[in-house]
Amino acid sequence: MLHLGLGSFHRAHQAVYLQALVDAGDARWSLVGTNIRPDMADLLTALQKQGGAYTLETVSPAGEYRYQRIESIRQVLPYESSLAGAVEVASQASTRIISFTVTEAGYYLDPSAQLDTQAPDILDDVRKLGRGEAGSTIFGAVAAMLRARMKSDAGPVTLLSCDNLRHNGDRFRAMLRSFLELLGDAPLLAWMEVHTRCPNSMVDRITPRPPPELRERVRQATGQDDAAPVSGESFIQWVIEDDFANGRPEWERVGVQMVASVSPYEEAKIRILNASHSCIAWAGTLAGMRFIHEGALTPAIRRLAYAYVTDDVIPCLDRPGAPSPVDLPSYRDVVLERFGNAAVRDTNQRVAMDGFSKIPGFIAPTVRERLAAGQSIASVSVLPALFLGFLQRWHTGQLPYEYQDQAMDPAVAHVICSAADPVAAFCADASLWNELAGDPRLTDAVRAATRRNAALIEGTAP
C-alpha cells in the first residue's frame, strides 16, 4: 500500500490496523508513505531515521494510557515536488492500493459539490500534467501515478480515501474523472475507468496534534526516545465498502467492518461526531476555552450538541421505513463521552478549522432535510450561528489562535462580517448553503440562534 499523507491521523488509524494484522501473523502487506505537500518535512525526516517506526500513545476516557510500537510503515519517502519516488512506487505491480488522507478543502469542491475546475491549484496541476510532471493536489498527484502505472502495465489498483468527505470514494472517482477530462488525456481516463476501484470508507479516531510534551511522556513510559510519536483516544473505527481492484488485506480479522454500503455509518459519523465536534470547538473558543474537553464538560455547551443530535439529526437518519443500522442515541452518548476525555487534550484550534467546508459538508444536509420535511431547524441552526460568531471574532482579530481554512476566501469572509446584517450575508452565501442561500427560514433560525448563543457564551465564559 502506498499512502499519501503521513500526518497524525493515518499513523494513529490505518497504520495501526495494518500493524494489528501483522501482529496476528499476516505480514503480506506493508505501507510505503509520503506527503504530496512540503509542510511536514521534519516529520518525514524523523520517520525516515526511525525506519518508519514510531510509538502510538492511546488514552481512554477513564485516563488509562497505553503505548504501542507501530512498524507497519516499512518505507518513508522524502517529499519531492516532482513526487518521483511516489510515482515510481505507484508504477510497480506489487503496489495494489494507493490510499490517501485529504482534508475537506483538499478536494476543491465547488458550491455544487463537484470539482472546482477553475481553482488555481487545479489549473496549475493541469499545466504540470500537460508537461509530463506530477501535480501537487490529490488529483494531480494520483493522475501522475496512474499514468506511470498504465505505462508500466502494472495492473489494476484501488484508490482508497481515508477521510471525512461524505461518499469519499464515489466522489473522488467522479472528481478524478473531471480532472482527467480537463486535462484532455482520453487514454488515461479510459484506463482509469477499467483498472481502478474507489471504495467508500468511514474513519474514526480523535487524533490531536502531538503536543510538545508527548516525546518526553513516551520516553518515560517506554524508555524510547521517539522523534515522531503520535497520540490518540482509545476508540477506533473503520468501515469500508468491500470493492477492491487487486486484492486487499484481511482487515476484517482485526476489527475493520467490511460492508456492502458505508452510507449509514458515514452519515452518523459526519453529522453526529464531526458536526458536534465543530459545535463544541466554536462554542468553547467563544467562551474563552482552549481544549475540546473543557467545552464538552461544560453543561450548557454539551446541551447544544446533545440537542442538535437529538432534535434534528436522529430524525433525519432514523426514519419510518428506513431505520439506521447504527444505534444513534447510544452513538451520540459515546461521542460526547469521547469529547470529554481530558487526557486527549485536543485543541479547539485543531477542530475549529475549515468551517467553510464543514458548514456545507457536515451541517447543511440536516438543515436541508429538516426544512424539506417542514420541521423546525432550531437546534441545528445553533451550529452555523456559532461559526458566524467565531468568524466575527476572526474578522476583528480577537481569536486566541491562528485560524486555518483552506476553503475560505478571506475577502469574502470579511465582507460577510462587515455587512450591515452579518446574519443575512452569511445565510446568503452560496458557497456555504448552495440552493438554501437566502432562504428566509434559514436566516430567521440563525438569527434567533445567534441571540441564544450570545446569552449562553456570556454565561459560560470564565
Coordinates of C-alpha atoms in Angstrom, one line a residue:
M1 CA 0.0 0.0 0.0
L2 CA 1.2 3.5 -0.9
H3 CA -0.3 6.1 1.4
L4 CA -0.3 9.8 0.7
G5 CA -0.4 11.9 3.9
L6 CA 1.7 10.7 6.8
G7 CA 0.1 13.0 9.3
S8 CA -1.1 12.0 12.8
F9 CA -4.4 10.6 11.7
H10 CA -3.0 8.0 9.3
R11 CA -0.4 6.9 11.8
A12 CA -3.0 6.6 14.6
H13 CA -5.5 4.8 12.4
Q14 CA -4.8 2.9 9.1
A15 CA -1.2 2.1 10.0
V16 CA -2.5 0.7 13.4
Y17 CA -4.9 -1.6 11.7
L18 CA -2.2 -3.0 9.4
Q19 CA 0.1 -3.4 12.4
A20 CA -2.7 -5.4 14.1
L21 CA -2.8 -7.7 11.1
V22 CA 1.0 -8.2 11.2
D23 CA 0.8 -8.9 14.9
A24 CA -1.9 -11.5 14.1
G25 CA 0.6 -13.3 11.8
D26 CA -0.2 -11.9 8.4
A27 CA 2.8 -9.9 7.1
R28 CA 1.9 -10.0 3.4
W29 CA 1.1 -6.3 3.3
S30 CA 3.1 -3.2 4.2
L31 CA 2.9 0.5 3.8
V32 CA 5.1 3.0 1.9
G33 CA 4.3 6.5 2.9
T34 CA 5.0 10.1 1.8
N35 CA 3.4 13.5 1.5
I36 CA 2.4 15.4 -1.6
R37 CA 2.9 18.8 0.0
P38 CA 6.0 20.2 1.7
D39 CA 4.5 21.1 5.0
M40 CA 5.8 18.2 7.2
A41 CA 9.4 17.8 6.1
D42 CA 10.7 17.5 9.7
L43 CA 8.2 14.7 10.4
L44 CA 9.2 12.7 7.3
T45 CA 12.9 13.1 8.2
A46 CA 12.3 11.8 11.7
L47 CA 10.3 8.9 10.5
Q48 CA 12.9 8.1 7.9
K49 CA 15.6 8.0 10.6
Q50 CA 13.5 5.6 12.6
G51 CA 12.8 3.3 9.6
G52 CA 9.2 4.3 9.5
A53 CA 8.6 3.1 13.1
Y54 CA 7.1 5.2 15.9
T55 CA 5.2 5.0 19.1
L56 CA 1.4 5.4 19.5
E57 CA 0.0 6.6 22.8
T58 CA -3.7 6.0 23.4
V59 CA -5.7 7.1 26.3
S60 CA -9.2 6.0 27.4
P61 CA -12.0 8.3 28.8
A62 CA -11.0 6.8 32.2
G63 CA -7.5 8.1 31.8
E64 CA -5.7 4.8 31.1
Y65 CA -2.6 5.2 28.9
R66 CA -1.2 2.6 26.6
Y67 CA 1.9 2.6 24.4
Q68 CA 2.4 0.6 21.2
R69 CA 5.2 0.4 18.7
I70 CA 3.9 0.7 15.1
E71 CA 6.2 -0.7 12.4
S72 CA 3.8 -1.3 9.5
I73 CA 5.2 1.7 7.6
R74 CA 8.2 -0.1 6.1
Q75 CA 9.4 2.8 3.9
V76 CA 9.1 6.6 4.2
L77 CA 9.8 8.6 1.0
P78 CA 11.0 12.2 1.4
Y79 CA 8.9 14.9 0.0
E80 CA 9.9 15.9 -3.5
S81 CA 8.0 18.4 -5.6
S82 CA 8.3 16.0 -8.5
L83 CA 6.8 13.2 -6.5
A84 CA 9.3 11.0 -8.3
G85 CA 9.7 8.4 -5.6
A86 CA 5.9 8.1 -5.0
V87 CA 5.2 7.8 -8.7
E88 CA 7.8 5.1 -9.0
V89 CA 6.3 3.1 -6.2
A90 CA 2.8 3.6 -7.7
S91 CA 4.0 2.2 -11.0
Q92 CA 5.0 -1.1 -9.5
A93 CA 2.8 -4.2 -9.8
S94 CA 3.4 -5.0 -6.2
T95 CA 1.6 -1.8 -5.2
R96 CA -2.1 -2.9 -5.0
I97 CA -3.6 0.0 -3.1
I98 CA -3.0 3.8 -3.2
S99 CA -4.6 5.4 -0.1
F100 CA -4.8 9.0 1.0
T101 CA -6.0 11.2 3.8
V102 CA -7.3 14.5 2.5
T103 CA -8.9 17.4 4.3
E104 CA -12.4 18.5 3.2
A105 CA -10.8 21.6 1.5
G106 CA -8.3 19.4 -0.3
Y107 CA -11.0 18.1 -2.6
Y108 CA -11.5 21.5 -4.2
L109 CA -15.3 21.3 -4.2
D110 CA -17.4 23.9 -5.9
P111 CA -20.8 25.0 -4.5
S112 CA -22.5 22.1 -6.3
A113 CA -20.1 19.6 -4.6
Q114 CA -18.3 18.9 -7.9
L115 CA -14.6 19.5 -8.7
D116 CA -13.9 23.3 -8.9
T117 CA -12.2 23.2 -12.3
Q118 CA -11.4 26.9 -12.0
A119 CA -9.5 26.6 -8.8
P120 CA -5.9 28.0 -9.4
D121 CA -4.3 24.8 -7.8
I122 CA -6.3 22.6 -10.2
L123 CA -5.5 24.6 -13.2
D124 CA -1.8 24.7 -12.2
D125 CA -1.9 20.9 -11.9
V126 CA -3.4 20.6 -15.4
R127 CA -0.5 22.6 -16.7
K128 CA 2.0 20.4 -14.8
L129 CA 0.5 17.2 -16.1
G130 CA 0.5 18.6 -19.6
R131 CA 4.3 19.0 -19.3
G132 CA 4.6 15.4 -18.1
E133 CA 5.0 16.4 -14.4
A134 CA 3.2 15.4 -11.2
G135 CA 0.7 17.8 -9.6
S136 CA 0.5 19.0 -6.0
T137 CA -3.2 18.4 -5.4
I138 CA -4.5 14.8 -4.8
F139 CA -5.9 14.7 -8.3
G140 CA -2.7 15.9 -10.0
A141 CA -0.7 13.5 -7.8
V142 CA -2.9 10.5 -8.4
A143 CA -3.2 11.2 -12.2
A144 CA 0.6 11.2 -12.5
M145 CA 0.8 7.9 -10.6
L146 CA -1.9 6.3 -12.7
R147 CA -0.2 7.5 -15.9
A148 CA 3.0 5.8 -14.8
R149 CA 1.2 2.7 -13.8
M150 CA -0.6 2.5 -17.1
K151 CA 2.7 2.9 -18.9
S152 CA 4.4 0.1 -16.9
D153 CA 1.4 -2.2 -17.4
A154 CA 1.3 -2.8 -13.6
G155 CA -2.3 -3.9 -13.4
P156 CA -5.4 -2.7 -11.5
V157 CA -5.2 -0.6 -8.4
T158 CA -7.6 0.5 -5.6
L159 CA -7.7 4.2 -4.8
L160 CA -8.8 4.3 -1.1
S161 CA -10.0 7.5 0.5
C162 CA -9.4 7.6 4.3
D163 CA -11.1 10.9 5.4
N164 CA -14.3 12.7 6.3
L165 CA -15.7 13.5 2.9
R166 CA -19.2 12.0 2.5
H167 CA -19.2 9.2 -0.1
N168 CA -15.5 9.8 -0.4
G169 CA -14.7 7.0 -2.9
D170 CA -17.6 7.8 -5.3
R171 CA -16.8 11.5 -5.2
F172 CA -13.1 11.1 -5.5
R173 CA -13.7 8.9 -8.6
A174 CA -16.1 11.5 -10.1
M175 CA -13.7 14.4 -9.4
L176 CA -10.7 12.5 -10.8
R177 CA -12.7 11.8 -13.9
S178 CA -13.4 15.6 -14.2
F179 CA -9.7 16.3 -13.7
L180 CA -8.7 13.9 -16.4
E181 CA -11.3 15.3 -18.8
L182 CA -10.0 18.8 -18.0
L183 CA -6.5 17.5 -18.8
G184 CA -7.7 16.0 -22.1
D185 CA -6.0 12.7 -21.5
A186 CA -8.5 10.3 -23.0
P187 CA -6.3 7.2 -22.9
L188 CA -5.6 7.7 -19.2
L189 CA -9.3 8.3 -18.5
A190 CA -10.2 5.1 -20.3
W191 CA -7.6 3.2 -18.4
M192 CA -8.7 4.6 -15.0
E193 CA -12.3 3.6 -15.7
V194 CA -11.4 0.0 -16.3
H195 CA -8.4 -0.6 -13.9
T196 CA -9.3 1.2 -10.7
R197 CA -11.8 0.9 -7.8
C198 CA -12.6 3.6 -5.3
P199 CA -14.5 2.2 -2.3
N200 CA -16.2 4.5 0.1
S201 CA -15.0 4.4 3.7
M202 CA -15.6 5.9 7.1
V203 CA -12.8 6.5 9.5
D204 CA -12.9 7.5 13.2
R205 CA -10.4 8.2 15.9
I206 CA -9.8 11.5 17.6
T207 CA -6.2 12.3 17.0
P208 CA -4.9 15.7 18.3
R209 CA -1.8 17.3 17.1
P210 CA 1.1 15.8 19.1
P211 CA 1.8 18.1 22.0
P212 CA 5.4 19.1 22.7
E213 CA 5.5 17.1 25.9
L214 CA 4.5 13.8 24.1
R215 CA 8.0 12.9 23.3
E216 CA 9.1 13.0 26.9
R217 CA 6.0 11.2 28.1
V218 CA 6.8 8.4 25.6
R219 CA 10.4 8.3 26.8
Q220 CA 9.4 7.9 30.4
A221 CA 6.8 5.3 29.7
T222 CA 8.8 3.2 27.2
G223 CA 12.4 4.2 27.5
Q224 CA 12.5 5.0 23.8
D225 CA 13.4 8.5 22.6
D226 CA 10.9 8.8 19.7
A227 CA 11.1 11.8 17.5
A228 CA 7.8 11.1 15.8
P229 CA 5.3 9.8 18.4
V230 CA 1.5 10.2 17.9
S231 CA -1.3 10.3 20.4
G232 CA -5.0 9.5 20.1
E233 CA -8.0 8.3 22.0
S234 CA -8.5 4.6 22.7
F235 CA -11.6 4.4 20.5
I236 CA -11.0 3.4 16.8
Q237 CA -13.3 2.5 13.9
W238 CA -13.0 1.9 10.2
V239 CA -15.9 0.9 7.9
I240 CA -15.0 0.1 4.2
E241 CA -17.1 -0.9 1.3
D242 CA -15.7 -4.2 0.0
D243 CA -14.9 -3.2 -3.5
F244 CA -11.2 -3.6 -4.3
A245 CA -9.5 -3.9 -7.7
N246 CA -6.5 -6.1 -7.0
G247 CA -6.7 -7.7 -3.5
R248 CA -6.7 -6.2 0.0
P249 CA -5.5 -7.0 3.5
E250 CA -7.8 -9.2 5.6
W251 CA -8.8 -6.3 7.7
E252 CA -11.9 -8.0 9.0
R253 CA -9.6 -10.1 11.1
V254 CA -8.6 -7.1 13.2
G255 CA -12.0 -5.3 13.6
V256 CA -12.5 -3.4 10.3
Q257 CA -16.1 -3.5 9.2
M258 CA -16.2 -4.6 5.6
V259 CA -19.7 -3.8 4.3
A260 CA -21.8 -3.5 1.2
S261 CA -22.7 0.2 1.8
V262 CA -20.9 2.6 4.2
S263 CA -23.6 5.3 3.8
P264 CA -25.5 4.9 7.1
Y265 CA -22.2 4.7 9.1
E266 CA -20.7 7.8 7.5
E267 CA -23.9 9.8 7.8
A268 CA -24.0 9.0 11.5
K269 CA -20.3 9.8 12.0
I270 CA -20.2 13.0 9.9
R271 CA -23.4 14.5 11.3
I272 CA -23.1 13.4 14.9
L273 CA -19.4 13.2 15.6
N274 CA -17.8 15.7 13.1
A275 CA -20.5 18.4 13.3
S276 CA -20.8 18.1 17.1
H277 CA -17.0 18.3 17.4
S278 CA -17.1 21.6 15.5
C279 CA -20.0 22.8 17.6
I280 CA -18.0 22.3 20.8
A281 CA -14.8 23.8 19.3
W282 CA -16.6 27.0 18.1
A283 CA -18.6 27.4 21.3
G284 CA -15.6 26.7 23.5
T285 CA -13.4 29.2 21.7
L286 CA -16.1 31.9 22.0
A287 CA -16.3 31.1 25.8
G288 CA -12.5 31.5 26.2
M289 CA -11.6 27.8 26.4
R290 CA -8.6 26.1 24.8
F291 CA -9.4 22.4 24.8
I292 CA -12.3 20.4 23.5
H293 CA -12.9 18.6 26.8
E294 CA -13.5 21.9 28.6
G295 CA -16.4 22.6 26.3
A296 CA -17.7 19.1 26.3
L297 CA -17.7 19.0 30.1
T298 CA -19.5 22.4 30.3
P299 CA -23.2 21.5 30.7
A300 CA -24.5 24.4 28.6
I301 CA -22.2 23.7 25.7
R302 CA -22.8 19.9 25.9
R303 CA -26.6 20.6 25.8
L304 CA -26.2 22.4 22.5
A305 CA -24.5 19.4 20.9
Y306 CA -26.9 16.9 22.5
A307 CA -30.0 18.9 21.4
Y308 CA -28.6 19.2 17.8
V309 CA -28.2 15.5 17.5
T310 CA -31.4 14.5 19.3
D311 CA -33.8 17.0 17.9
D312 CA -32.6 17.3 14.3
V313 CA -30.0 14.6 13.3
I314 CA -31.6 11.4 14.6
P315 CA -35.0 12.2 13.0
C316 CA -33.2 12.6 9.6
L317 CA -31.1 9.4 9.9
D318 CA -33.6 7.0 11.5
R319 CA -36.9 7.4 9.7
P320 CA -40.0 5.1 9.5
G321 CA -39.3 2.6 6.8
A322 CA -35.6 3.5 6.7
P323 CA -34.1 2.6 10.0
S324 CA -30.4 3.2 10.7
P325 CA -28.2 0.1 11.4
V326 CA -26.5 2.4 13.9
D327 CA -27.9 2.8 17.4
L328 CA -27.9 6.6 17.1
P329 CA -28.8 7.6 20.7
S330 CA -26.1 5.3 22.0
Y331 CA -23.6 6.6 19.4
R332 CA -24.5 10.2 20.4
D333 CA -23.7 9.4 24.1
V334 CA -20.4 7.6 23.3
V335 CA -19.3 10.5 21.1
L336 CA -20.0 13.1 23.8
E337 CA -18.2 10.9 26.4
R338 CA -15.2 10.7 24.0
F339 CA -15.2 14.5 23.6
G340 CA -15.0 14.8 27.4
N341 CA -11.7 12.8 27.6
A342 CA -9.5 15.4 29.3
A343 CA -6.3 13.3 28.7
V344 CA -6.6 13.6 24.9
R345 CA -6.2 17.4 25.3
D346 CA -7.5 18.0 21.8
T347 CA -7.5 21.7 21.0
N348 CA -10.3 23.9 19.8
Q349 CA -7.9 25.3 17.2
R350 CA -7.5 22.0 15.5
V351 CA -11.2 21.1 15.5
A352 CA -12.4 24.6 14.6
M353 CA -10.5 24.8 11.3
D354 CA -12.1 24.6 7.8
G355 CA -15.5 25.9 8.7
F356 CA -16.2 26.9 5.1
S357 CA -16.0 23.2 4.2
K358 CA -17.8 21.9 7.3
I359 CA -20.9 24.1 7.0
P360 CA -21.9 22.7 3.6
G361 CA -20.5 19.2 4.3
F362 CA -21.4 18.4 7.8
I363 CA -24.3 20.8 8.7
A364 CA -26.3 22.0 5.7
P365 CA -27.6 18.5 4.8
T366 CA -29.5 18.3 8.1
V367 CA -30.9 21.8 7.6
R368 CA -32.0 20.9 4.1
E369 CA -33.7 17.7 5.1
R370 CA -35.5 19.2 8.1
L371 CA -36.8 22.1 6.0
A372 CA -37.9 19.8 3.3
A373 CA -39.9 17.8 5.8
G374 CA -41.5 21.0 7.1
Q375 CA -39.7 20.6 10.5
S376 CA -38.0 23.0 12.9
I377 CA -34.3 23.7 12.5
A378 CA -34.0 25.5 15.9
S379 CA -31.4 23.1 17.2
V380 CA -29.2 22.6 14.1
S381 CA -29.2 26.4 13.4
V382 CA -27.1 26.8 16.6
L383 CA -24.1 25.4 14.8
P384 CA -23.9 27.9 11.9
A385 CA -24.7 30.7 14.3
L386 CA -21.7 29.6 16.4
F387 CA -19.5 29.6 13.4
L388 CA -20.6 33.0 12.4
G389 CA -19.8 34.3 15.9
F390 CA -16.4 32.6 15.6
L391 CA -15.9 34.1 12.2
Q392 CA -16.7 37.6 13.5
R393 CA -14.0 37.1 16.2
W394 CA -11.6 36.2 13.4
H395 CA -12.7 39.3 11.4
T396 CA -11.8 41.6 14.3
G397 CA -8.6 39.8 15.2
Q398 CA -9.9 38.6 18.5
L399 CA -9.3 34.8 18.1
P400 CA -6.7 33.5 20.5
Y401 CA -5.1 31.4 17.8
E402 CA -4.5 31.4 14.0
Y403 CA -7.5 30.2 12.1
Q404 CA -6.8 27.9 9.1
D405 CA -9.5 27.4 6.4
Q406 CA -8.4 26.2 3.0
A407 CA -11.8 26.7 1.5
M408 CA -12.3 30.2 2.8
D409 CA -11.8 33.3 0.7
P410 CA -10.7 35.8 3.3
A411 CA -12.0 38.7 1.3
V412 CA -15.5 37.2 1.1
A413 CA -15.4 36.3 4.8
H414 CA -14.5 39.9 5.8
V415 CA -17.4 41.2 3.6
I416 CA -19.8 38.9 5.4
C417 CA -18.7 40.0 8.8
S418 CA -18.6 43.7 8.0
A419 CA -22.1 43.7 6.3
A420 CA -24.9 45.8 7.9
D421 CA -26.6 42.5 8.6
P422 CA -23.9 39.8 9.0
V423 CA -26.5 37.0 9.6
A424 CA -28.3 37.8 6.3
A425 CA -25.0 38.0 4.5
F426 CA -23.8 34.7 6.0
C427 CA -27.0 32.9 5.2
A428 CA -27.0 34.3 1.6
D429 CA -23.5 32.8 0.8
A430 CA -23.9 30.2 -1.9
S431 CA -20.6 28.5 -1.2
L432 CA -21.9 27.7 2.3
W433 CA -25.6 27.0 1.6
N434 CA -26.0 26.3 -2.2
E435 CA -29.7 26.3 -3.0
L436 CA -30.6 27.2 0.6
A437 CA -28.7 30.5 0.3
G438 CA -31.0 33.4 1.2
D439 CA -33.9 31.2 2.4
P440 CA -35.7 33.3 5.0
R441 CA -36.4 30.2 7.1
L442 CA -32.6 29.7 7.5
T443 CA -31.9 33.3 8.1
D444 CA -34.6 33.6 10.8
A445 CA -33.4 30.5 12.5
V446 CA -29.7 31.5 12.5
R447 CA -30.7 35.0 13.8
A448 CA -32.6 33.5 16.7
A449 CA -29.8 31.1 17.4
T450 CA -27.3 33.9 17.4
R451 CA -29.2 35.7 20.1
R452 CA -29.5 32.5 22.2
N453 CA -25.8 31.7 21.7
A454 CA -24.7 35.2 22.8
A455 CA -26.5 34.7 26.2
L456 CA -25.1 31.2 26.6
I457 CA -21.5 32.2 25.8
E458 CA -21.7 35.1 28.2
G459 CA -22.9 32.7 30.9
T460 CA -20.2 30.1 30.4
A461 CA -17.1 32.3 29.8
P462 CA -14.5 32.0 32.6

